[in-house]
GROMACS .gro file of C-alpha atoms in nm:
model
  261
    1MET     CA    1   2.458   1.192   1.032
    2SER     CA    2   2.410   0.932   1.304
    3ILE     CA    3   2.269   0.587   1.231
    4ARG     CA    4   1.899   0.573   1.315
    5ALA     CA    5   1.838   0.251   1.509
    6LEU     CA    6   1.494   0.135   1.622
    7VAL     CA    7   1.473  -0.131   1.894
    8TRP     CA    8   1.150  -0.330   1.873
    9GLY     CA    9   1.040  -0.537   2.173
   10GLU     CA   10   0.721  -0.729   2.232
   11ASN     CA   11   0.719  -0.596   2.592
   12VAL     CA   12   0.527  -0.889   2.738
   13HIS     CA   13   0.753  -1.064   2.991
   14GLU     CA   14   0.865  -0.735   3.145
   15ARG     CA   15   0.503  -0.670   3.244
   16THR     CA   16   0.412  -1.021   3.358
   17ASN     CA   17   0.724  -1.175   3.515
   18GLU     CA   18   0.885  -1.034   3.830
   19VAL     CA   19   1.234  -1.163   3.745
   20VAL     CA   20   1.229  -1.005   3.400
   21ALA     CA   21   1.089  -0.682   3.541
   22ALA     CA   22   1.371  -0.670   3.795
   23ASN     CA   23   1.633  -0.721   3.523
   24TYR     CA   24   1.474  -0.468   3.290
   25PRO     CA   25   1.252  -0.225   3.485
   26HIS     CA   26   1.212  -0.001   3.179
   27GLY     CA   27   1.176  -0.289   2.935
   28MET     CA   28   1.430  -0.495   2.746
   29HIS     CA   29   1.389  -0.269   2.444
   30GLU     CA   30   1.491   0.037   2.645
   31ARG     CA   31   1.796  -0.136   2.793
   32ILE     CA   32   1.913  -0.239   2.445
   33ALA     CA   33   1.858   0.117   2.324
   34GLU     CA   34   2.064   0.247   2.618
   35ALA     CA   35   2.351   0.021   2.515
   36LEU     CA   36   2.336   0.154   2.160
   37ARG     CA   37   2.332   0.515   2.278
   38GLU     CA   38   2.678   0.468   2.430
   39ASP     CA   39   2.799   0.528   2.075
   40ALA     CA   40   2.755   0.892   1.973
   41GLY     CA   41   2.716   0.777   1.613
   42ILE     CA   42   2.394   0.589   1.687
   43THR     CA   43   2.053   0.739   1.764
   44ALA     CA   44   1.833   0.473   1.924
   45THR     CA   45   1.456   0.484   1.972
   46THR     CA   46   1.210   0.210   2.071
   47ALA     CA   47   0.878   0.059   1.966
   48THR     CA   48   0.664  -0.218   2.114
   49LEU     CA   49   0.398  -0.467   2.016
   50GLN     CA   50   0.127  -0.280   2.207
   51GLU     CA   51   0.158   0.042   2.006
   52ASP     CA   52  -0.060   0.128   1.709
   53GLU     CA   53   0.074  -0.069   1.409
   54HIS     CA   54   0.316  -0.221   1.663
   55GLY     CA   55   0.506   0.107   1.645
   56LEU     CA   56   0.613   0.018   1.291
   57SER     CA   57   0.422   0.255   1.068
   58ARG     CA   58   0.554   0.324   0.720
   59ALA     CA   59   0.669   0.666   0.834
   60VAL     CA   60   0.864   0.517   1.125
   61LEU     CA   61   1.027   0.250   0.910
   62ASP     CA   62   1.113   0.502   0.638
   63ASN     CA   63   1.314   0.687   0.902
   64THR     CA   64   1.490   0.375   1.034
   65ASP     CA   65   1.834   0.265   0.916
   66VAL     CA   66   1.861  -0.047   1.132
   67LEU     CA   67   1.582  -0.234   1.312
   68LEU     CA   68   1.660  -0.457   1.612
   69TRP     CA   69   1.397  -0.721   1.693
   70TRP     CA   70   1.336  -0.905   2.022
   71GLY     CA   71   1.035  -1.132   2.062
   72HIS     CA   72   0.939  -1.454   2.238
   73ALA     CA   73   0.591  -1.503   2.381
   74ALA     CA   74   0.386  -1.316   2.123
   75HIS     CA   75   0.528  -1.396   1.778
   76GLY     CA   76   0.179  -1.483   1.655
   77ASP     CA   77   0.037  -1.148   1.767
   78VAL     CA   78   0.243  -0.956   1.512
   79ALA     CA   79   0.018  -0.865   1.220
   80ASP     CA   80   0.114  -1.021   0.886
   81GLU     CA   81   0.070  -0.683   0.719
   82ILE     CA   82   0.342  -0.538   0.943
   83VAL     CA   83   0.572  -0.834   0.873
   84GLU     CA   84   0.544  -0.772   0.499
   85ARG     CA   85   0.605  -0.402   0.553
   86VAL     CA   86   0.926  -0.475   0.743
   87ALA     CA   87   1.038  -0.732   0.486
   88GLU     CA   88   0.998  -0.481   0.204
   89ARG     CA   89   1.208  -0.227   0.394
   90VAL     CA   90   1.480  -0.487   0.444
   91TRP     CA   91   1.475  -0.571   0.072
   92ALA     CA   92   1.505  -0.198   0.004
   93GLY     CA   93   1.813  -0.164   0.226
   94MET     CA   94   1.714  -0.133   0.594
   95GLY     CA   95   1.937  -0.337   0.825
   96LEU     CA   96   1.782  -0.597   1.058
   97ILE     CA   97   1.929  -0.744   1.377
   98VAL     CA   98   1.732  -1.037   1.520
   99LEU     CA   99   1.798  -1.120   1.884
  100HIS     CA  100   1.771  -1.445   2.081
  101SER     CA  101   1.421  -1.597   2.059
  102GLY     CA  102   1.347  -1.369   1.767
  103HIS     CA  103   1.467  -1.666   1.560
  104PHE     CA  104   1.103  -1.780   1.568
  105SER     CA  105   0.963  -1.437   1.483
  106LYS     CA  106   0.748  -1.406   1.174
  107ILE     CA  107   0.988  -1.159   1.015
  108PHE     CA  108   1.297  -1.378   1.057
  109LYS     CA  109   1.120  -1.687   0.925
  110ARG     CA  110   0.978  -1.482   0.638
  111LEU     CA  111   1.324  -1.366   0.534
  112MET     CA  112   1.499  -1.699   0.594
  113GLY     CA  113   1.231  -1.913   0.428
  114THR     CA  114   1.302  -2.201   0.667
  115SER     CA  115   1.178  -2.341   0.999
  116CYS     CA  116   1.446  -2.159   1.208
  117ALA     CA  117   1.403  -2.441   1.465
  118LEU     CA  118   1.668  -2.536   1.722
  119LYS     CA  119   1.732  -2.727   2.047
  120TRP     CA  120   1.702  -2.537   2.376
  121ARG     CA  121   1.730  -2.574   2.753
  122GLU     CA  122   1.664  -2.318   3.026
  123ALA     CA  123   1.913  -2.406   3.301
  124GLY     CA  124   2.110  -2.087   3.361
  125GLU     CA  125   2.430  -2.244   3.234
  126ARG     CA  126   2.751  -2.071   3.135
  127GLU     CA  127   2.787  -1.972   2.770
  128ARG     CA  128   3.128  -1.921   2.611
  129ILE     CA  129   3.102  -1.722   2.289
  130TRP     CA  130   3.395  -1.779   2.057
  131VAL     CA  131   3.487  -1.516   1.797
  132VAL     CA  132   3.552  -1.733   1.491
  133ASN     CA  133   3.575  -1.443   1.245
  134PRO     CA  134   3.792  -1.192   1.433
  135ARG     CA  135   3.839  -0.957   1.136
  136HIS     CA  136   3.466  -0.914   1.084
  137PRO     CA  137   3.337  -0.563   1.170
  138ILE     CA  138   3.087  -0.709   1.419
  139ALA     CA  139   3.381  -0.857   1.611
  140ALA     CA  140   3.579  -0.532   1.628
  141GLY     CA  141   3.742  -0.479   1.968
  142LEU     CA  142   3.634  -0.816   2.107
  143PRO     CA  143   3.857  -1.071   2.281
  144GLU     CA  144   3.912  -1.424   2.149
  145TYR     CA  145   3.604  -1.529   2.343
  146PHE     CA  146   3.378  -1.392   2.615
  147GLU     CA  147   3.149  -1.559   2.867
  148LEU     CA  148   2.802  -1.511   3.008
  149GLU     CA  149   2.756  -1.677   3.345
  150ASN     CA  150   2.388  -1.754   3.284
  151GLU     CA  151   2.215  -1.808   2.951
  152GLU     CA  152   1.957  -2.028   2.785
  153MET     CA  153   2.113  -2.305   2.581
  154TYR     CA  154   2.045  -2.304   2.209
  155GLY     CA  155   2.178  -2.607   2.024
  156GLU     CA  156   2.231  -2.738   1.673
  157PRO     CA  157   2.090  -2.819   1.431
  158PHE     CA  158   1.972  -2.464   1.367
  159GLY     CA  159   1.717  -2.466   1.085
  160VAL     CA  160   1.841  -2.162   0.894
  161PRO     CA  161   1.994  -2.124   0.546
  162GLU     CA  162   2.369  -2.138   0.512
  163PRO     CA  163   2.481  -1.793   0.635
  164LEU     CA  164   2.679  -1.537   0.445
  165GLU     CA  165   2.926  -1.533   0.737
  166THR     CA  166   2.958  -1.698   1.078
  167VAL     CA  167   3.095  -1.452   1.333
  168PHE     CA  168   3.035  -1.638   1.662
  169ILE     CA  169   3.004  -1.998   1.778
  170SER     CA  170   2.892  -2.067   2.134
  171TRP     CA  171   2.969  -2.351   2.373
  172PHE     CA  172   2.735  -2.418   2.664
  173GLN     CA  173   2.814  -2.572   3.001
  174GLY     CA  174   2.604  -2.876   2.916
  175GLY     CA  175   2.822  -2.949   2.615
  176GLU     CA  176   2.619  -2.824   2.320
  177VAL     CA  177   2.748  -2.581   2.058
  178PHE     CA  178   2.555  -2.329   1.849
  179ARG     CA  179   2.622  -2.088   1.563
  180SER     CA  180   2.535  -1.782   1.768
  181GLY     CA  181   2.627  -1.497   1.533
  182LEU     CA  182   2.526  -1.524   1.166
  183THR     CA  183   2.497  -1.272   0.883
  184TYR     CA  184   2.271  -1.273   0.579
  185ARG     CA  185   2.175  -1.041   0.297
  186ARG     CA  186   1.824  -1.019   0.161
  187GLY     CA  187   1.783  -0.780  -0.128
  188ALA     CA  188   1.981  -0.470  -0.028
  189GLY     CA  189   1.935  -0.535   0.345
  190ASN     CA  190   2.200  -0.670   0.581
  191ILE     CA  191   2.075  -0.912   0.851
  192PHE     CA  192   2.250  -1.029   1.168
  193TYR     CA  193   2.122  -1.295   1.406
  194PHE     CA  194   2.269  -1.288   1.759
  195GLN     CA  195   2.170  -1.563   2.002
  196PRO     CA  196   2.232  -1.437   2.362
  197GLY     CA  197   1.949  -1.252   2.536
  198HIS     CA  198   1.721  -1.473   2.746
  199GLU     CA  199   1.493  -1.245   2.945
  200THR     CA  200   1.542  -1.395   3.292
  201TYR     CA  201   1.917  -1.322   3.280
  202PRO     CA  202   2.083  -0.978   3.268
  203THR     CA  203   2.249  -1.042   2.931
  204TYR     CA  204   2.185  -0.696   2.787
  205HIS     CA  205   2.363  -0.537   3.083
  206ASP     CA  206   2.686  -0.711   2.978
  207ALA     CA  207   2.942  -0.466   2.838
  208THR     CA  208   3.069  -0.701   2.568
  209VAL     CA  209   2.719  -0.782   2.448
  210GLY     CA  210   2.661  -0.408   2.420
  211GLN     CA  211   2.974  -0.377   2.208
  212VAL     CA  212   2.851  -0.653   1.978
  213LEU     CA  213   2.517  -0.475   1.933
  214ARG     CA  214   2.682  -0.142   1.853
  215ASN     CA  215   2.918  -0.308   1.608
  216ALA     CA  216   2.626  -0.491   1.449
  217VAL     CA  217   2.427  -0.172   1.398
  218LYS     CA  218   2.723  -0.013   1.220
  219TRP     CA  219   2.772  -0.322   1.004
  220ALA     CA  220   2.402  -0.357   0.916
  221HIS     CA  221   2.366   0.008   0.817
  222ASN     CA  222   2.347   0.059   0.442
  223PRO     CA  223   2.439   0.422   0.368
  224GLN     CA  224   2.307   0.406   0.012
  225ALA     CA  225   1.963   0.540  -0.075
  226PRO     CA  226   1.683   0.282  -0.037
  227VAL     CA  227   1.579   0.085  -0.342
  228VAL     CA  228   1.264   0.248  -0.482
  229ASP     CA  229   0.958   0.036  -0.566
  230VAL     CA  230   1.136  -0.279  -0.454
  231THR     CA  231   0.834  -0.504  -0.520
  232ASP     CA  232   0.757  -0.368  -0.869
  233ALA     CA  233   0.761  -0.622  -1.153
  234PRO     CA  234   0.714  -0.405  -1.464
  235ASN     CA  235   0.598  -0.537  -1.801
  236VAL     CA  236   0.846  -0.389  -2.050
  237PRO     CA  237   0.681  -0.286  -2.380
  238VAL     CA  238   0.832  -0.422  -2.701
  239ASP     CA  239   0.922  -0.074  -2.820
  240LYS     CA  240   1.118  -0.014  -2.498
  241ALA     CA  241   1.351  -0.312  -2.543
  242PRO     CA  242   1.723  -0.218  -2.552
  243GLU     CA  243   1.747  -0.379  -2.897
  244LYS     CA  244   1.487  -0.357  -3.173
  245ILE     CA  245   1.267  -0.669  -3.183
  246GLU     CA  246   0.942  -0.782  -3.344
  247GLU     CA  247   0.671  -0.969  -3.157
  248ARG     CA  248   0.628  -1.332  -3.259
  249GLY     CA  249   0.454  -1.638  -3.122
  250PRO     CA  250   0.145  -1.661  -2.901
  251LYS     CA  251   0.108  -1.435  -2.597
  252LEU     CA  252  -0.050  -1.486  -2.259
  253HIS     CA  253  -0.053  -1.118  -2.161
  254LYS     CA  254  -0.185  -0.809  -2.333
  255ALA     CA  255   0.018  -0.490  -2.368
  256GLY     CA  256   0.019  -0.308  -2.034
  257ASP     CA  257  -0.097  -0.618  -1.843
  258LYS     CA  258   0.050  -0.620  -1.490
  259GLY     CA  259   0.083  -0.998  -1.505
  260LEU     CA  260   0.026  -1.266  -1.243
  261ARG     CA  261   0.184  -1.241  -0.898
   0.00000   0.00000   0.00000
């Protein structure tokens, strides 16, 4: 079976900015999905902020193997209920790929537990992306480095937890460097953050960027069955303990009490 990828985009700049609309006449989310569809092993669909439940109903997420997230202007418009829904699916095993300014999205900050802050500059400068982990699956088929003629500078320090792996480090024409490709695992879910993708530049039309995204979807996909009831915190009765025990000492909870959460 093919990997079921869902590309989520806030779909704001494409409708309000002429430059972005010219770069992505069908929306950034659709262009990213097109790049994924170049691999016959990936089925890519899209969802946007403006849809009911932001296009992220439980039924949709239950049928998603890997979610790609692009946001910028409307992070605060994403309902907290939807953020928790996505987080639970990641804990259960759904892959998540967070793109560019999605570093400030509610879902990325929720899963990282940090500020996710960074330095930035919008000057259309050259970005050289170095592959520092060439044997990583996300780097498969890539050269030693590749360049984007125009990108937004992101600079260190990047307020994220220490990553599981660093795949890419970028150098910008102004001299800054940035950890531009990082992996994490939260629960059973694989997470990849990829920095390039400023909306006023045609980054997602770049062939190498497309290869990175396809590789990332394959890496993030967890073929195992989702974890069931991932947020359950059951109270185990004394008579169900693996070894025979007797109750002793004072108790805060009664038998069958669900406890405090």
